[in-house]
Amino acid sequence: MEPLFWNGKKCSLCNHYCEIQDNCTGVCGGRLNQGGELRLLTYGRAAGFAIDPIEKKPFYHFKPGTRCLSFGTPGCNFRCRGCQNADLSQGAKGAPPAYESVEFTSPRDVSRLAAKADGVAYTYSEPTIFFEYARDCILETRKRYPEKYHVFVSNGFFSKECWELIEREKLLDAIRIDLKSFSQEFYKEYCGARLQPVLDNLERVAKSDVHLEVINLVVPGENDSGKELGKVSRFVAGLRNGNVPLHFSRFYPMHEASGLRETPAEKLFEAKKIALEEGVKFVYVGNLGTENNTLCPDCGATCVERTAFSARSLMNKNACPRCGKRLAVVV
């Protein structure tokens, strides 16, 4: 339970690089400075345990049809106005903090729960803010079940130092990163963060061996202009030669954005058309309940068949069943 990336005053786990004053927490609400020592307030305070299809995260090109143990802890280094998990993500910042009522679950307990799944997803809130706990859960689970995978569902705001440790210790098999907008103003006003660190991290991950998928939650009137969707698409098309899957997801009014409307279906299909024209080879729409098959970019054959959150691979290993093209899908 030793804190990482702490020098007695500054936390360098994420790109806020909080200089935490004595008896104060950082932006995430889960890391407290007490006389120069960092207390990890949400370590082991795991919530939301469930066994989900990996497609629900959503990962479409990683282990299709498998199931993962999902959980998160209170706290987040963002404050997204439309957060769908605000009770958990923002609860650590309230009074009394949400973590005080969450039962402690040790990394060994998590490893036992993982026995029922194919892997573990660290999700619901930003995994960076409970990184030490997530790391211990990964290491403990690998002792018992080295074959199980580990994935982060992240906002992409982790520090360079954090990513270097993830790579060095080979902690992750896959990561799904939110690219919430291509606007610094949106990141500042809607999320309480900055765009550039997310772009830098997407490029870092794309150069690694870790499987990567990107999601863009399309918020009406906020980040849904054709120009904005084009910028997001062009950037993702530049990662791994256009082979990084891009998910456009439907927004539902929640939290402080309850006054907005849900995303029209036609806007998501417009976004998909733009992304395909910009060179993204695999584009999906989410939260619509529609078919989201994976098609071969060369011959158009169905390679992975999906209905809701169930999936069935038709590939020969990771090759198209019709033309034999190898796809960027981890099976």
XYZ file of C-alpha atoms in Angstrom:
331
model
C 0.000 0.000 0.000
C 3.038 2.214 -0.484
C 2.076 5.394 -2.417
C 3.723 5.877 -5.780
C 4.833 9.088 -7.504
C 4.976 11.169 -4.312
C 7.884 13.368 -3.217
C 6.472 14.676 0.056
C 4.485 17.486 -1.526
C 3.743 16.814 -5.190
C 1.744 13.909 -6.621
C 2.865 12.973 -10.130
C 0.428 10.157 -10.839
C -1.675 12.200 -13.256
C -1.258 15.347 -15.322
C -2.673 17.648 -12.654
C 0.652 17.183 -10.803
C -1.086 18.364 -7.626
C 1.031 20.117 -5.023
C -0.974 18.922 -2.042
C -0.841 21.065 1.073
C -0.731 19.475 4.535
C -4.088 17.952 5.566
C -5.469 18.487 2.065
C -6.290 16.179 -0.838
C -5.496 16.522 -4.500
C -8.033 17.108 -7.269
C -9.181 13.476 -7.184
C -10.150 13.612 -3.506
C -8.530 10.278 -2.704
C -4.933 11.166 -1.850
C -4.317 13.033 1.419
C -1.090 14.713 2.546
C -0.547 14.206 6.276
C 2.701 15.753 7.401
C 4.452 14.900 4.152
C 3.134 11.335 4.037
C 0.527 10.435 1.455
C -2.534 8.501 2.602
C -4.413 6.546 -0.047
C -7.937 7.149 1.192
C -9.721 4.955 -1.338
C -7.296 2.012 -1.378
C -9.409 -1.157 -1.250
C -12.679 0.773 -1.191
C -13.942 -1.016 -4.282
C -17.516 -0.714 -5.488
C -19.742 -1.897 -8.303
C -18.424 -5.458 -8.570
C -19.994 -7.154 -11.580
C -19.057 -9.642 -14.258
C -19.673 -7.968 -17.611
C -19.147 -8.744 -21.276
C -15.922 -7.085 -22.411
C -18.053 -5.400 -25.107
C -19.782 -3.363 -22.382
C -16.589 -1.428 -21.569
C -16.627 -1.092 -24.662
C -13.808 -3.156 -26.170
C -14.707 -4.550 -29.597
C -11.290 -5.676 -30.806
C -10.036 -7.248 -27.607
C -11.042 -10.776 -26.554
C -14.536 -10.629 -28.123
C -17.149 -12.708 -26.321
C -15.224 -12.903 -23.022
C -16.356 -11.656 -19.603
C -14.504 -9.443 -17.145
C -14.751 -8.632 -13.446
C -15.491 -4.885 -13.262
C -15.045 -2.486 -10.335
C -13.841 0.978 -9.361
C -13.300 3.148 -6.294
C -14.636 6.583 -5.307
C -12.850 9.628 -6.710
C -11.816 11.038 -10.065
C -9.339 13.588 -11.408
C -12.038 14.949 -13.773
C -15.347 16.608 -12.896
C -17.322 15.929 -16.076
C -20.671 17.704 -15.999
C -22.491 14.746 -17.537
C -20.777 11.941 -15.602
C -22.894 8.779 -15.494
C -21.091 7.542 -12.368
C -21.052 10.840 -10.456
C -22.061 9.308 -7.119
C -18.886 7.241 -7.217
C -16.489 9.496 -9.134
C -17.312 12.742 -7.316
C -18.313 11.232 -3.969
C -14.787 11.209 -2.558
C -14.824 14.997 -2.759
C -17.989 15.425 -0.694
C -18.663 15.516 3.021
C -18.761 12.847 4.318
C -16.680 11.252 1.566
C -18.234 8.296 -0.273
C -15.324 5.966 0.474
C -16.122 5.931 4.197
C -19.196 3.781 3.563
C -17.558 1.414 1.042
C -16.519 -1.992 2.368
C -12.791 -2.835 2.137
C -11.846 -5.423 -0.486
C -8.225 -6.557 -0.490
C -6.273 -7.340 -3.678
C -6.359 -10.997 -2.633
C -10.149 -10.819 -2.411
C -10.250 -9.310 -5.898
C -8.094 -12.152 -7.214
C -10.566 -14.662 -5.783
C -13.478 -12.870 -7.450
C -11.572 -12.890 -10.740
C -11.766 -16.695 -10.783
C -15.237 -16.394 -12.315
C -14.133 -14.180 -15.227
C -11.694 -14.157 -18.140
C -10.083 -10.926 -16.964
C -10.403 -7.803 -14.838
C -11.560 -4.309 -15.887
C -10.639 -1.320 -13.717
C -13.480 1.048 -14.525
C -16.438 3.203 -13.365
C -14.044 5.869 -12.023
C -10.584 6.784 -13.326
C -8.121 3.910 -12.572
C -5.255 6.398 -12.230
C -6.642 7.707 -8.942
C -6.594 4.200 -7.406
C -3.494 3.114 -9.303
C -1.632 1.573 -6.346
C -4.677 -0.561 -5.540
C -5.185 -1.540 -9.193
C -1.507 -2.461 -9.503
C -1.655 -4.643 -6.389
C -4.812 -6.324 -7.714
C -3.076 -7.049 -11.023
C 0.020 -8.475 -9.361
C -2.003 -10.568 -6.904
C -4.325 -11.909 -9.606
C -1.392 -12.843 -11.835
C 0.039 -14.998 -9.050
C -3.127 -17.116 -9.093
C -4.295 -16.721 -12.682
C -1.493 -15.587 -15.006
C -3.702 -16.214 -18.034
C -6.306 -13.586 -17.108
C -6.193 -10.196 -18.819
C -6.258 -6.731 -17.209
C -7.737 -3.620 -18.834
C -8.151 0.041 -17.860
C -11.142 2.177 -18.831
C -9.472 5.572 -18.597
C -9.844 9.280 -19.302
C -6.253 9.268 -20.534
C -5.003 11.933 -18.102
C -2.374 9.765 -16.404
C 1.175 11.105 -16.197
C 4.073 10.100 -18.414
C 5.722 8.613 -15.341
C 2.659 6.490 -14.625
C 2.554 5.152 -18.180
C 6.263 4.340 -18.104
C 5.687 2.175 -15.016
C 2.721 0.444 -16.667
C 4.895 -0.376 -19.669
C 7.928 -1.380 -17.613
C 5.945 -3.804 -15.458
C 3.674 -4.923 -18.330
C 0.621 -4.300 -16.159
C -2.018 -3.873 -18.866
C -3.182 -5.928 -21.814
C -5.560 -3.256 -23.118
C -6.758 0.267 -22.407
C -9.813 2.184 -23.582
C -9.318 5.940 -23.521
C -11.918 8.699 -23.731
C -11.111 11.419 -26.240
C -13.923 13.626 -25.003
C -13.374 16.441 -27.473
C -10.718 18.093 -29.595
C -11.321 21.400 -27.823
C -9.231 22.694 -24.936
C -12.181 24.866 -23.915
C -14.439 21.784 -23.653
C -11.881 19.977 -21.508
C -11.505 22.989 -19.237
C -15.192 23.882 -18.850
C -16.874 20.474 -19.098
C -14.204 18.193 -17.573
C -11.937 20.365 -15.418
C -8.863 19.154 -17.299
C -6.719 19.734 -20.399
C -6.727 18.244 -23.889
C -3.024 18.026 -24.743
C -2.015 15.457 -22.090
C -4.726 13.121 -23.393
C -3.450 13.469 -26.966
C 0.122 12.857 -25.780
C -0.945 9.719 -23.935
C -2.907 8.375 -26.891
C 0.248 8.672 -28.975
C 2.318 6.995 -26.239
C -0.081 4.079 -25.957
C -0.312 3.737 -29.743
C 3.462 3.200 -29.851
C 3.292 0.437 -27.227
C 2.188 -3.206 -27.354
C -0.940 -2.473 -25.284
C -4.221 -2.841 -27.186
C -5.957 0.539 -27.570
C -9.517 1.639 -28.318
C -10.919 5.192 -28.239
C -14.382 6.435 -27.302
C -15.986 9.805 -27.973
C -19.186 10.607 -26.095
C -21.111 12.873 -28.472
C -22.781 15.615 -26.384
C -25.402 17.694 -28.248
C -24.409 21.334 -28.576
C -21.090 20.763 -26.809
C -18.770 18.652 -28.976
C -20.938 17.455 -31.881
C -20.157 19.839 -34.740
C -18.940 18.310 -37.989
C -15.676 20.219 -37.608
C -15.122 18.827 -34.116
C -15.962 15.259 -35.126
C -13.580 15.605 -38.051
C -10.712 16.668 -35.796
C -11.281 13.712 -33.464
C -11.453 11.344 -36.423
C -8.316 12.657 -38.120
C -6.325 12.293 -34.931
C -7.479 8.705 -34.339
C -6.849 7.869 -38.014
C -3.212 8.807 -37.390
C -2.809 6.168 -34.687
C -1.564 2.739 -35.782
C -2.371 3.417 -39.433
C -6.072 3.850 -38.773
C -6.456 0.489 -37.021
C -7.447 1.860 -33.584
C -11.210 1.289 -33.125
C -13.193 4.493 -32.584
C -16.520 4.368 -30.728
C -19.014 7.226 -30.941
C -21.344 6.882 -27.976
C -24.787 8.328 -27.313
C -25.051 10.852 -24.480
C -27.921 10.672 -21.998
C -28.615 13.717 -19.762
C -27.177 13.100 -16.285
C -25.591 14.855 -13.291
C -25.018 18.573 -13.995
C -25.853 18.167 -17.696
C -29.414 17.010 -17.126
C -30.709 20.013 -19.070
C -29.197 18.773 -22.341
C -30.919 16.360 -24.705
C -29.811 12.875 -25.641
C -27.764 12.473 -28.795
C -29.890 11.933 -31.923
C -29.122 8.628 -33.623
C -28.508 10.388 -36.933
C -25.711 12.442 -35.338
C -23.861 9.265 -34.356
C -24.161 7.856 -37.864
C -22.950 11.196 -39.230
C -19.921 10.908 -36.933
C -19.284 7.354 -38.170
C -19.413 8.496 -41.802
C -16.956 11.320 -41.091
C -14.529 8.968 -39.318
C -14.577 6.426 -42.149
C -13.932 9.198 -44.671
C -11.007 10.431 -42.558
C -9.369 6.987 -42.647
C -10.431 5.269 -39.422
C -10.914 1.638 -40.466
C -13.124 0.492 -37.599
C -15.890 2.811 -36.367
C -18.768 1.913 -34.052
C -21.793 3.664 -32.586
C -22.763 2.978 -28.971
C -25.743 3.227 -26.618
C -28.173 2.740 -29.498
C -28.807 -0.988 -29.285
C -27.978 -1.371 -32.988
C -25.850 -3.958 -34.721
C -22.116 -3.291 -34.432
C -20.439 -6.023 -36.430
C -16.734 -5.838 -37.218
C -16.267 -5.827 -40.987
C -13.127 -6.543 -42.969
C -11.874 -3.196 -44.309
C -10.748 -4.912 -47.529
C -13.626 -7.177 -48.600
C -16.461 -6.168 -46.233
C -17.008 -9.648 -44.792
C -18.338 -9.929 -41.233
C -15.463 -10.887 -38.938
C -17.094 -10.457 -35.524
C -20.862 -10.673 -35.156
C -22.481 -8.684 -32.316
C -25.960 -8.481 -30.857
C -26.315 -6.098 -27.902
C -23.322 -7.023 -25.695
C -22.827 -10.559 -27.009
C -20.197 -11.305 -29.642
C -19.157 -14.215 -31.826
C -15.896 -14.262 -33.750
C -16.065 -15.685 -37.274
C -12.354 -15.202 -37.894
C -9.632 -17.763 -38.364
C -7.584 -16.619 -35.377
C -7.469 -12.892 -36.247
C -7.857 -13.154 -40.014
C -10.872 -12.396 -42.205
C -12.809 -15.619 -42.968
C -13.269 -14.584 -46.622
C -10.082 -12.906 -47.853
C -7.610 -13.817 -45.117
C -6.643 -10.227 -44.215
C -5.191 -10.043 -40.717
C -7.162 -7.646 -38.521
C -6.068 -5.702 -35.448
C -8.224 -7.865 -33.188
C -6.913 -9.683 -30.119
C -8.769 -13.021 -29.883
